[in-house]
Coordinates of C-alpha atoms and ligand atoms in Angstrom, one line a residue:
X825 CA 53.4 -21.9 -66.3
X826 CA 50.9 -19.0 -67.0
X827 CA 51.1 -16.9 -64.1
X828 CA 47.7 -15.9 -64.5
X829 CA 46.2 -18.7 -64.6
X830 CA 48.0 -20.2 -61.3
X831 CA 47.2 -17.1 -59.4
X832 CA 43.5 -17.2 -60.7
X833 CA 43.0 -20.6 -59.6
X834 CA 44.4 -20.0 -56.4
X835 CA 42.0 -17.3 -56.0
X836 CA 39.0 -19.5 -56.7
X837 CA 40.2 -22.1 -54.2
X838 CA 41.7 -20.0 -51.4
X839 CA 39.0 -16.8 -51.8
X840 CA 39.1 -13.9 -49.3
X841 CA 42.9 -13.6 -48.7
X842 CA 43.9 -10.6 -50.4
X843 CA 47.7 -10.2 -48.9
X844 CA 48.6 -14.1 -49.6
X845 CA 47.2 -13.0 -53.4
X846 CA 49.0 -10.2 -53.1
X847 CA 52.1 -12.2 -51.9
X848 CA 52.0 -14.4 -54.5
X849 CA 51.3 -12.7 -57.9
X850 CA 54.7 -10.6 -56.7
X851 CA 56.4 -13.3 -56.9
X852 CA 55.0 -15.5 -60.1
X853 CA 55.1 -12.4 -62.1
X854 CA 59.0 -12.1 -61.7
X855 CA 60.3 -15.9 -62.2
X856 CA 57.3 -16.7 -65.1
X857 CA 60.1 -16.5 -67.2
X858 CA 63.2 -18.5 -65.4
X859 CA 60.5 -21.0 -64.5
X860 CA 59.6 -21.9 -67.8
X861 CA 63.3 -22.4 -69.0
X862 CA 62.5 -25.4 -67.2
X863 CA 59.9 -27.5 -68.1
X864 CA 61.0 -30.6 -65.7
X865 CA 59.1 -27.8 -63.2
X866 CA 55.8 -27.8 -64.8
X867 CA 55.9 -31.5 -65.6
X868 CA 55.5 -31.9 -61.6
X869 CA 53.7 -29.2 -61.1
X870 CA 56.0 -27.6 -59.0
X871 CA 54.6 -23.7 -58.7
X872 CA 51.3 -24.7 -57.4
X873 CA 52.9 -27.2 -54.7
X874 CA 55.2 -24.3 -54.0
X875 CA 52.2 -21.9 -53.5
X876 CA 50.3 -24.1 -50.9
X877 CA 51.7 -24.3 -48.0
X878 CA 52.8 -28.3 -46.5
X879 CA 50.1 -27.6 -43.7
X880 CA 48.5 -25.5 -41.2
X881 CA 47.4 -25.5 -37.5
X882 CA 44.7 -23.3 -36.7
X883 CA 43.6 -23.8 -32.7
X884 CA 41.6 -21.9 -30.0
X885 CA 43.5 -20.2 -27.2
X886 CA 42.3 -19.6 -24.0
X887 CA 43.7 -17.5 -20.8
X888 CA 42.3 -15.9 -17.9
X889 CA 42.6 -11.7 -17.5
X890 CA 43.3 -10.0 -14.5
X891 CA 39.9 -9.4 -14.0
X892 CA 39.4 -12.9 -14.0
X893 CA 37.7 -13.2 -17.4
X894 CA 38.2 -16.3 -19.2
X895 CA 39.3 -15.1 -22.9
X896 CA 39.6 -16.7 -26.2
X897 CA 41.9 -16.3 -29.3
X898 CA 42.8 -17.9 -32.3
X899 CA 46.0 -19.3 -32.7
X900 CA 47.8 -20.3 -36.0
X901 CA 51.3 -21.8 -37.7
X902 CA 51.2 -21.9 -41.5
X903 CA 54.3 -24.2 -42.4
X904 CA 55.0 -23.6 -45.6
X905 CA 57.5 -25.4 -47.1
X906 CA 60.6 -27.4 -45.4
X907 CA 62.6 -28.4 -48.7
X908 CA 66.1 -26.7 -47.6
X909 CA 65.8 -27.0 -44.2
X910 CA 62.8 -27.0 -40.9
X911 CA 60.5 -24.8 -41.1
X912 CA 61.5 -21.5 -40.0
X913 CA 59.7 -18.1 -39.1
X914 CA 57.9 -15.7 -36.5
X915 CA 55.3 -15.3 -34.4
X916 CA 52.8 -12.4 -34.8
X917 CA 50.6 -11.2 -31.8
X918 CA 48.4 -8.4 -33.6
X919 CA 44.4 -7.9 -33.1
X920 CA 44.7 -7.7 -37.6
X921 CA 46.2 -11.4 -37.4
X922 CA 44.3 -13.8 -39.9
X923 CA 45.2 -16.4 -42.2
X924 CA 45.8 -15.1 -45.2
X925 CA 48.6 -12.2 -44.0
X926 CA 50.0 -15.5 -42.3
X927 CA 50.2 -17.1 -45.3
X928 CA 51.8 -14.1 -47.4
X929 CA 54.3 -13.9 -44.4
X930 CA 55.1 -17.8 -44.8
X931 CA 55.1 -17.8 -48.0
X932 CA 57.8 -14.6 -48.4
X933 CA 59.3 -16.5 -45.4
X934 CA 60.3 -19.3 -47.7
X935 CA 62.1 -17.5 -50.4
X936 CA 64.0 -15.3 -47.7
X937 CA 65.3 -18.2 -46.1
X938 CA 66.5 -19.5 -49.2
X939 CA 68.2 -15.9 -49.5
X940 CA 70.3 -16.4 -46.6
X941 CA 72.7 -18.9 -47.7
X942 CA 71.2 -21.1 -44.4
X943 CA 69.6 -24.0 -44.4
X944 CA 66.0 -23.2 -43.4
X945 CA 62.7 -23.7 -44.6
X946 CA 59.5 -20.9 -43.9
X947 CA 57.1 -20.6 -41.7
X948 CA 54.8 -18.2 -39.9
X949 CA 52.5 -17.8 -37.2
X950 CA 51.0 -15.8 -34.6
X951 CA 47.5 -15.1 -32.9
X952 CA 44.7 -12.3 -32.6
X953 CA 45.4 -11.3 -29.5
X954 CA 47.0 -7.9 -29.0
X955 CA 49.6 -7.1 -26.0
X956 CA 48.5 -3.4 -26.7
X957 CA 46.9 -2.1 -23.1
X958 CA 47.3 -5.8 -21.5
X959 CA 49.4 -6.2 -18.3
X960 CA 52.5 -8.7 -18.0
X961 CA 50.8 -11.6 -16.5
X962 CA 47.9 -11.5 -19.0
X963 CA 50.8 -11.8 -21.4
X964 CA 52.8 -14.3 -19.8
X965 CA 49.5 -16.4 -19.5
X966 CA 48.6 -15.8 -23.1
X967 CA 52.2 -17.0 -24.2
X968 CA 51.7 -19.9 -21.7
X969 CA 48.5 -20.8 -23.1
X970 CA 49.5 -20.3 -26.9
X971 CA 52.4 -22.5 -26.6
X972 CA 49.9 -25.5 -24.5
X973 CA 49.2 -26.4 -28.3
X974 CA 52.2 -25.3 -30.6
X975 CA 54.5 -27.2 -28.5
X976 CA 53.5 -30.1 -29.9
X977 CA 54.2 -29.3 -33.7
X978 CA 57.6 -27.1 -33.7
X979 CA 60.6 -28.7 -32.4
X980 CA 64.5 -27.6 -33.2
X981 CA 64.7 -29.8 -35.9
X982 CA 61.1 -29.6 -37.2
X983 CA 60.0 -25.6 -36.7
X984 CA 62.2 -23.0 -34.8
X985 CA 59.4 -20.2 -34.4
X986 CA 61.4 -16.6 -33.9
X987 CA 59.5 -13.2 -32.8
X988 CA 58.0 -10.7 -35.2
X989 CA 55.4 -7.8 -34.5
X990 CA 54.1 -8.2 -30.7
X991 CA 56.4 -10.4 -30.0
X992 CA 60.0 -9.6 -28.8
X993 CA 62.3 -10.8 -26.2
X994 CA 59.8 -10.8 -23.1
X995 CA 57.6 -13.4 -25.5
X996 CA 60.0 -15.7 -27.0
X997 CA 61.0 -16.3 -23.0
X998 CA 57.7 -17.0 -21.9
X999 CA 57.0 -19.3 -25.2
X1000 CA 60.5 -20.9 -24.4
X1001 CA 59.2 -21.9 -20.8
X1002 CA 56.6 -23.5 -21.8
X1003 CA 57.7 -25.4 -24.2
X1004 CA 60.5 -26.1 -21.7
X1005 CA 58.0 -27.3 -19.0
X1006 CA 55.3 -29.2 -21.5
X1007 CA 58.2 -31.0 -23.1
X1008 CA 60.2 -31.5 -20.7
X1009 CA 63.3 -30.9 -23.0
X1010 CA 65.7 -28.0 -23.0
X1011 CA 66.6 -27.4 -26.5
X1012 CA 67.1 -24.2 -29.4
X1013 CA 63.0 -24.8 -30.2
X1014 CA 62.8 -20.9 -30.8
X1015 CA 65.0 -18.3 -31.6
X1016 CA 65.5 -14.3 -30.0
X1017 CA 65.7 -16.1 -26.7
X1018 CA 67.6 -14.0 -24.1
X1019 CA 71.4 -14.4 -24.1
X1020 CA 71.1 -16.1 -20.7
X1021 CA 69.4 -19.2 -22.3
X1022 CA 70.6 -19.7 -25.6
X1023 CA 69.9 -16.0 -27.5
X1024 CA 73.1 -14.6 -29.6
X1025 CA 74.2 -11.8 -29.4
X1026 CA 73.6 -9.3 -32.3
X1027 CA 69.8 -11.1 -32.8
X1028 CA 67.5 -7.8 -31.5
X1029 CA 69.8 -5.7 -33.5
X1030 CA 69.7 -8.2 -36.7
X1031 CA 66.8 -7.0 -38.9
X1032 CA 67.5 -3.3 -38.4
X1033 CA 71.0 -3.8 -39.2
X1034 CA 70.7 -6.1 -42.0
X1035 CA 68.5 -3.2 -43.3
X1036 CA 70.9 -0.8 -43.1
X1037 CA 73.9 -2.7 -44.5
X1038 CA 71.4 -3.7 -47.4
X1039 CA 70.8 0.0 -48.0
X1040 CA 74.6 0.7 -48.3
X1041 CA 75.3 -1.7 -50.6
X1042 CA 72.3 -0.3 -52.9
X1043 CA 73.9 3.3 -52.3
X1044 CA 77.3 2.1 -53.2
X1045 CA 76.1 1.0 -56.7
X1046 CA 75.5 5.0 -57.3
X1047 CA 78.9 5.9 -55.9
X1048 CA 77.2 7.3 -52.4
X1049 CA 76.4 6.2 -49.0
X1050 CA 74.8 7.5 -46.3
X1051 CA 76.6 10.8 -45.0
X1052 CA 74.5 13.5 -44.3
X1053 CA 71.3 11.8 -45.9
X1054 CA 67.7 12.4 -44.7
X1055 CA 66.2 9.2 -43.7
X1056 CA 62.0 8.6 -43.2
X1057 CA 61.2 5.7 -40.8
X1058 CA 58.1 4.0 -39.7
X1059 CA 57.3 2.2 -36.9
X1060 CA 59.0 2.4 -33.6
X1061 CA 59.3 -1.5 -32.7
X1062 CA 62.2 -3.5 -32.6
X1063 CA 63.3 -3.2 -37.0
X1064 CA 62.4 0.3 -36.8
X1065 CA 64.6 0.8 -33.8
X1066 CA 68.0 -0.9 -35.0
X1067 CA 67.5 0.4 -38.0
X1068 CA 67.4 4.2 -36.8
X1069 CA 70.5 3.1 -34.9
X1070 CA 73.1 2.0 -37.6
X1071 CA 71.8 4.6 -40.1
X1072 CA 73.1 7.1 -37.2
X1073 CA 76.5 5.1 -36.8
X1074 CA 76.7 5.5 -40.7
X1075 CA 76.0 9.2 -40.6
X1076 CA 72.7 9.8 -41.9
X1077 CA 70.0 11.5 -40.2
X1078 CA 66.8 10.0 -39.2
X1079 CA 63.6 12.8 -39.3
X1080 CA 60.4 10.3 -38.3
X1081 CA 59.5 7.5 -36.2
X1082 CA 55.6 6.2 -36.0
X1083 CA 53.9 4.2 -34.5
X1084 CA 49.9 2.8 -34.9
X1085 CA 48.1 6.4 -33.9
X1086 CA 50.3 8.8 -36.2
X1087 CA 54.3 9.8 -36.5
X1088 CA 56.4 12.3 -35.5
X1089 CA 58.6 14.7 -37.8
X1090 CA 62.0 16.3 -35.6
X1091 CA 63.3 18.6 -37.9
X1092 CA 66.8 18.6 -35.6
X1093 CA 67.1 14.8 -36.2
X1094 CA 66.7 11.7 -33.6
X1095 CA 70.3 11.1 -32.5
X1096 CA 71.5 8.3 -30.4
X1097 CA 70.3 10.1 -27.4
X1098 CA 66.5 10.8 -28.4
X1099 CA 66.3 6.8 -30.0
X1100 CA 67.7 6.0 -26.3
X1101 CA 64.6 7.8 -24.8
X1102 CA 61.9 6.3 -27.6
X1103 CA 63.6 3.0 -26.9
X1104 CA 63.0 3.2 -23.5
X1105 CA 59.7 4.5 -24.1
X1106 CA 58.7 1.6 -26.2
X1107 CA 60.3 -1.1 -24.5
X1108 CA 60.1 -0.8 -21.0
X1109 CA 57.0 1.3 -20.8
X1110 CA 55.2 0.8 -24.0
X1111 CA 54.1 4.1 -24.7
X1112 CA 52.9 6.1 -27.3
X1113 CA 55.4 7.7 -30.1
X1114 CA 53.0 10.9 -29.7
X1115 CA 55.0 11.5 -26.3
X1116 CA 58.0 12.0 -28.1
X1117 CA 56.9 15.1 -29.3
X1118 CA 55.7 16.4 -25.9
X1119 CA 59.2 15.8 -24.3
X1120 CA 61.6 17.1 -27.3
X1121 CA 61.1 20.4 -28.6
X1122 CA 60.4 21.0 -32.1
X1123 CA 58.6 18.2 -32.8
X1124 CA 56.0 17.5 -34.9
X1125 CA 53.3 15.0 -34.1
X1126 CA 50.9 13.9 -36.8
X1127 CA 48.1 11.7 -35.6
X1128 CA 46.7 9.0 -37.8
X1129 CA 48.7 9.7 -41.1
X1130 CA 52.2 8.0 -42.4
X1131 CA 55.5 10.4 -42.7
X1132 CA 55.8 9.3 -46.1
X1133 CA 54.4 13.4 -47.5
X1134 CA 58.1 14.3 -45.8
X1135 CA 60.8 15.6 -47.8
X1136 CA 64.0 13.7 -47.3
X1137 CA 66.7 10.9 -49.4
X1138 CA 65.8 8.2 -47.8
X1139 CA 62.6 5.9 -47.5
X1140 CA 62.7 3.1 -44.5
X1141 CA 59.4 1.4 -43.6
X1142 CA 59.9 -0.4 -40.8
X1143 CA 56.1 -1.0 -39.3
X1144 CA 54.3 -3.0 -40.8
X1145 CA 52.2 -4.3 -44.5
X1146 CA 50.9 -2.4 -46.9
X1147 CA 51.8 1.3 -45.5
X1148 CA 53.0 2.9 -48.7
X1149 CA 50.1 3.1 -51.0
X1150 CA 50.4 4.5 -54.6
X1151 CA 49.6 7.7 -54.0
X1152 CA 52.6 8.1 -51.3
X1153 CA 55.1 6.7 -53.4
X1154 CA 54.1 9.7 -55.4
X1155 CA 54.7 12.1 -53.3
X1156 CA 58.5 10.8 -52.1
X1157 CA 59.4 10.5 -55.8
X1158 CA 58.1 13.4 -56.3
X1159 CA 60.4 14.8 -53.7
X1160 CA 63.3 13.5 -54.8
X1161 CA 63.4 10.2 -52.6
X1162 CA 66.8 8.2 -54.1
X1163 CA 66.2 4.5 -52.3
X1164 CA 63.6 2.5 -50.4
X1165 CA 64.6 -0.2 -48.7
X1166 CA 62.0 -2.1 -46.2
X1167 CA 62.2 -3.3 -42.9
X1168 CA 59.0 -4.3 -42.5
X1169 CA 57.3 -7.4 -44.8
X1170 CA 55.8 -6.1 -47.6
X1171 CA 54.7 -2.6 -47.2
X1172 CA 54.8 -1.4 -50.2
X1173 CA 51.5 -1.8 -52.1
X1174 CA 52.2 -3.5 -56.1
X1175 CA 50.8 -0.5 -57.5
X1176 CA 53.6 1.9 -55.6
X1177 CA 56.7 -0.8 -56.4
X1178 CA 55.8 -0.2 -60.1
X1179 CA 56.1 3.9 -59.3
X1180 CA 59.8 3.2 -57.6
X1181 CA 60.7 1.1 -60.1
X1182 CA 59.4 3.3 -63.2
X1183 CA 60.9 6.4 -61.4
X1184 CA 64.7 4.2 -61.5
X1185 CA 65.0 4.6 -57.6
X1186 CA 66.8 2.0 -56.1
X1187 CA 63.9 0.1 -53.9
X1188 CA 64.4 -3.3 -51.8
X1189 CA 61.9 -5.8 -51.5
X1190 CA 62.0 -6.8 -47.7
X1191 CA 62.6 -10.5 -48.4
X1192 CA 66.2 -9.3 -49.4
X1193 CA 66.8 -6.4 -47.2
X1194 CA 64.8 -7.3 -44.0
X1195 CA 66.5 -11.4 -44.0
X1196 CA 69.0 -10.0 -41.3
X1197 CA 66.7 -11.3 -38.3
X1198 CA 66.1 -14.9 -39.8
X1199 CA 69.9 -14.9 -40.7
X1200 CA 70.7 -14.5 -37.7
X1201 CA 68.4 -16.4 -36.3
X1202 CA 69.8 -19.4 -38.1
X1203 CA 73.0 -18.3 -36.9
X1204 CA 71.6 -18.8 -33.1
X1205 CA 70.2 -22.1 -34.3
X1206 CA 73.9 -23.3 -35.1
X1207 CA 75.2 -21.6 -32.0
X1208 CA 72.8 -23.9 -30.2
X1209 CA 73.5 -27.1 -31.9
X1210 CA 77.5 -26.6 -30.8
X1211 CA 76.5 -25.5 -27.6
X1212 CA 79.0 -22.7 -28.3
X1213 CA 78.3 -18.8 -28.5
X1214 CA 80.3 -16.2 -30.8
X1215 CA 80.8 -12.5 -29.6
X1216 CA 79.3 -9.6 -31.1
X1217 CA 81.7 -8.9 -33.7
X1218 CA 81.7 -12.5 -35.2
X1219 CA 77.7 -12.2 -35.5
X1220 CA 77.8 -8.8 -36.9
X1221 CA 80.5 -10.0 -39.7
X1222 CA 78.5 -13.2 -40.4
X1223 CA 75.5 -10.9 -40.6
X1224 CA 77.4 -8.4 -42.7
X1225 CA 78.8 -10.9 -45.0
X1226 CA 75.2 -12.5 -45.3
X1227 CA 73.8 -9.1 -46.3
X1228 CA 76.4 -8.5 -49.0
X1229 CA 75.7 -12.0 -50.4
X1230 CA 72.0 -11.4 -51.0
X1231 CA 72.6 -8.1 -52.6
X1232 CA 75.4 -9.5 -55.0
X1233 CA 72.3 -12.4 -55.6
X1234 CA 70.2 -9.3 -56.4
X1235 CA 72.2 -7.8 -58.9
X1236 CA 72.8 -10.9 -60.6
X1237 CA 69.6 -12.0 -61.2
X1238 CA 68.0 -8.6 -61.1
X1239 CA 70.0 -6.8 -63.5
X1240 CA 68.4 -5.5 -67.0
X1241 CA 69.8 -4.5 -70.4
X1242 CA 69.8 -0.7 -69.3
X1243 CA 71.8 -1.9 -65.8
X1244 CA 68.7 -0.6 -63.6
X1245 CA 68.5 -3.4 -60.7
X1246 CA 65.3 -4.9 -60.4
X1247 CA 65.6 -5.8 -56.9
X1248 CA 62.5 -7.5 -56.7
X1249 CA 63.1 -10.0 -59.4
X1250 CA 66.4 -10.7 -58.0
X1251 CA 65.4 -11.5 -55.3
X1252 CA 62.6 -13.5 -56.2
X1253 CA 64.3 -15.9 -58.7
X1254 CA 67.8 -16.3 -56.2
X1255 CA 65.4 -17.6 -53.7
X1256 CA 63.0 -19.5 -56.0
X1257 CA 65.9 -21.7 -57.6
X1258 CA 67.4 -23.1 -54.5
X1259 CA 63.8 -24.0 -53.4
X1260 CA 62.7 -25.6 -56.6
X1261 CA 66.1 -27.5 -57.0
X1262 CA 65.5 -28.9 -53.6
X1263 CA 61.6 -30.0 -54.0
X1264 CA 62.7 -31.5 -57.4
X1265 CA 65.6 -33.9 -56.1
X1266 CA 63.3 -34.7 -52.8
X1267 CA 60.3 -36.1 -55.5
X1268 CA 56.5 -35.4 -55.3
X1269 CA 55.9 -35.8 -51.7
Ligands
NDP2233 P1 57.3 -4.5 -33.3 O1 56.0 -5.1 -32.8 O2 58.5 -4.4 -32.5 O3 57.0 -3.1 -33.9 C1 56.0 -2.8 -34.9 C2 55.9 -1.3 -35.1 O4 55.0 -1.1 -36.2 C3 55.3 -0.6 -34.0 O5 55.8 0.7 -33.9 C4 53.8 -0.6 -34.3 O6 53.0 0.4 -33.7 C5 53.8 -0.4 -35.8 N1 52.7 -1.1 -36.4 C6 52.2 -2.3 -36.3 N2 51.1 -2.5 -36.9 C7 50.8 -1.3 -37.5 C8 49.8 -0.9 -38.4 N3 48.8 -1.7 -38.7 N4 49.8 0.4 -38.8 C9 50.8 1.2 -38.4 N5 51.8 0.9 -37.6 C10 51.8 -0.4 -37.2 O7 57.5 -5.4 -34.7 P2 58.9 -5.5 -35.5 O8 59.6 -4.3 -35.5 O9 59.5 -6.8 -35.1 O10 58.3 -5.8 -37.0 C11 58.1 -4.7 -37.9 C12 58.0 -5.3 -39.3 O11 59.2 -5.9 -39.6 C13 56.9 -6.3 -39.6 O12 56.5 -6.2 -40.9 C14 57.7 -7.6 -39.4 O13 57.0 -8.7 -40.1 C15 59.0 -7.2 -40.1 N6 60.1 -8.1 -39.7 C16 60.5 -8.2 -38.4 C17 61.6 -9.0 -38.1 C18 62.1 -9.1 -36.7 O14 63.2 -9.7 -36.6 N7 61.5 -8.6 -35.7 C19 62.3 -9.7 -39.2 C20 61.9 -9.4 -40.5 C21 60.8 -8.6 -40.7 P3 52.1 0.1 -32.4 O15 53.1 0.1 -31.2 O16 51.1 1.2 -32.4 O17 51.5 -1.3 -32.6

């Protein structure tokens, strides 16, 4: 394989999608080389039928608003490749939803399954429509409505959709009842369902925790942990939440939260009490992060810019893609940033990995560090299946021991003659060689 060559022609073919592009050239540019140790790969063409995904759905979605409006969105579900297991990946509800940031997601999704250890393949989808500013019945109908067409091409043994920006816990159960009701079928079709009907325990905290327990095992590799350490987070959702959380059971201290409209700097630190608040804020009322800073004194609030210009140890972006540019990698190197380790899926722009990396920081590539959620997604899948549920602490452990895994898959693939980790390529070649195994032993199909 020439990696230029596969990315240019997917270019020509698939034009206008910069993040799948994106997505992709990451990944071929890192496992160019283990690929070609084997040339049974190229001989069936296996990167390019790796690239594409199997298929997607694209469909129309309409609802009624409260003001009696009858609404349209699109809807989508890329499923990208079901060679280790069924397809397997969230749902996005976000007014910047469009193919080609689907397909980067899928397409990530894929080699972060194959991370996990669990058998499950990737998948992403999501729609236009925005809950931002809409009311809970214009949500529930939108779910409702969504799922009158999914429902008929996801199934717990086919495509297990999970949550993922705009959609948490109050989503998946809407989804879940409809599917519920159009199918006629009570089964584990989606995962983050409430612990009432199926949920584990241990899945809203997964992806934030995961993150964290990542980070640690990057911080142990330079004899430190997190004690005392300065910590940058974006976003205020669900990953940025739960990762602010254990990073405050570990004893670091977390300066920023953000949100879409700006972020907030508190110089004293958000402790367990203060995240209580912003998670109740976000939650249950689904405000603004800017309020933060009008109840807690101190606080900084800076509309429309990322904290990344903050001094502090610790880089977590947990928001959303492409929200560390170049130029603000720049400044947290230059201000003495040690590790970056993302939440979100791919926020770090190309050209700002190859500052981290230059720089010798450790810095994780959210396929490794954010596969907490899916892992323990899968684990709800199994719970399902037995029709049994584990406690907290079992989950946490499994999630734990999951973490550890990837990282020790990291380091051995990632490692290079001068012992700096290259997370990224770790990452990408552990997950790439359990895929391509599987697609070769299943035939050209
Ligand atoms: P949530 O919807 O719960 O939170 C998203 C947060 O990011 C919000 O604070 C939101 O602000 C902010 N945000 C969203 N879009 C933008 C944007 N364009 N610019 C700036 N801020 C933005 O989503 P999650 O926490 O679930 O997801 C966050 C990231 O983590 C995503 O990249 C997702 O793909 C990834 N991820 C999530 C997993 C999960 O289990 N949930 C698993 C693995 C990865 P606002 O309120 O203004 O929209």
């Amino acid at each position: 394989m020439n990696a230029k060559e596969v990315l240019e022609n997917l270019k020509q073919r698939f034009p206008n999608e910069p993040e799948y592009h994106q997505a992709v050239e990451e990944v071929l540019g890192t496992i160019e080389e283990e690929y070609n140790k084997h040339p049974e790969f190229e001989k069936f063409n296996l990167i390019e039928r790796l690239c594409i995904p199997d298929r997607i759905y694209t469909f129309r979605v309409n609802w009624i608003d409260d003001n009696g409006n009858y609404r349209t969105n699109m809807g989508y579900r890329v499923q990208h490749n079901n060679a280790i297991g069924p397809y397997k990946g969230g749902i996005r509800f976000h007014a910047s939803v469009n193919l080609s940031i689907l397909k980067f997601l899928a397409f990530e999704q894929t080699f972060k399954n194959s991370l996990t250890t669990l058998p499950m393949g990737g998948a992403k989808g999501g729609s236009d429509f925005s809950p931002r500013g809409k009311s809970a019945a214009e949500v529930m109908r939108f779910c409702q409505a969504f799922m009158l067409e999914l429902w008929r091409h996801i199934g717990p043994d086919t495509d297990v959709p999970a949550g993922d920006i705009g959609v948490g816990g109050r989503e998946v159960g809407y989804m879940f009842g409809a599917y519920k009701k159009y199918t006629h079928e009570f089964s584990g079709v989606l995962t983050g369902k409430g612990r009432e009907f199926g949920g584990s325990l241990i899945r809203p905290e997964a992806t934030g925790y995961g993150n964290v327990y990542f980070l640690m095992e990057m911080l142990k590799t330079k004899g430190t942990d997190l004690k005392g350490k300065t910590c940058l987070i974006s976003g205020s959702g669900n990953v940025a939440q739960y990762t602010a959380q254990k990073v405050l059971q570990l004893g670091g201290k977390v300066l920023t939260m953000s949100d879409s409209d700006g972020y907030v700097y508190d110089p004293n630190g958000i402790d367990q009490e203060k995240l209580n608040w912003i998670m109740e804020l976000k939650n249950q009322y689904r405000g603004r992060i800017r309020e933060y800073a009008e109840e807690f004194e101190g606080v900084k609030y800076v509309p429309g810019e990322k904290p990344w210009n903050e001094v502090a140890d610790i880089a977590l972006p947990c928001a959303t893609q492409n929200e560390i540019s170049e130029e603000a990698a720049k400044a947290l190197v230059a201000n003495g940033v040690m590790a970056v380790c993302e939440g979100a899926n791919m926020p770090t722009v190309p050209a700002a990995i190859k500052v981290f990396q230059n720089a010798k920081i450790l810095y994780a590539p959210g396929k490794a560090s954010n596969a907490g959620g899916v892992s323990v997604s899968g684990l709800e899948m199994t719970q399902n299946s037995i029709r049994l549920s584990w406690s907290a602490e079992e989950v946490d452990a499994k999630l734990h021991d999951i973490m550890l895994d990837i990282h020790r898959n990291c380091v051995k693939y990632g490692t290079e003659p001068d012992g700096y980790v290259n997370y990224v390529k770790g990452a990408n070649i552990a997950g790439f060689m359990k895929v391509a195994k599987a697609m070769m032993a299943q035939g050209v199909i």
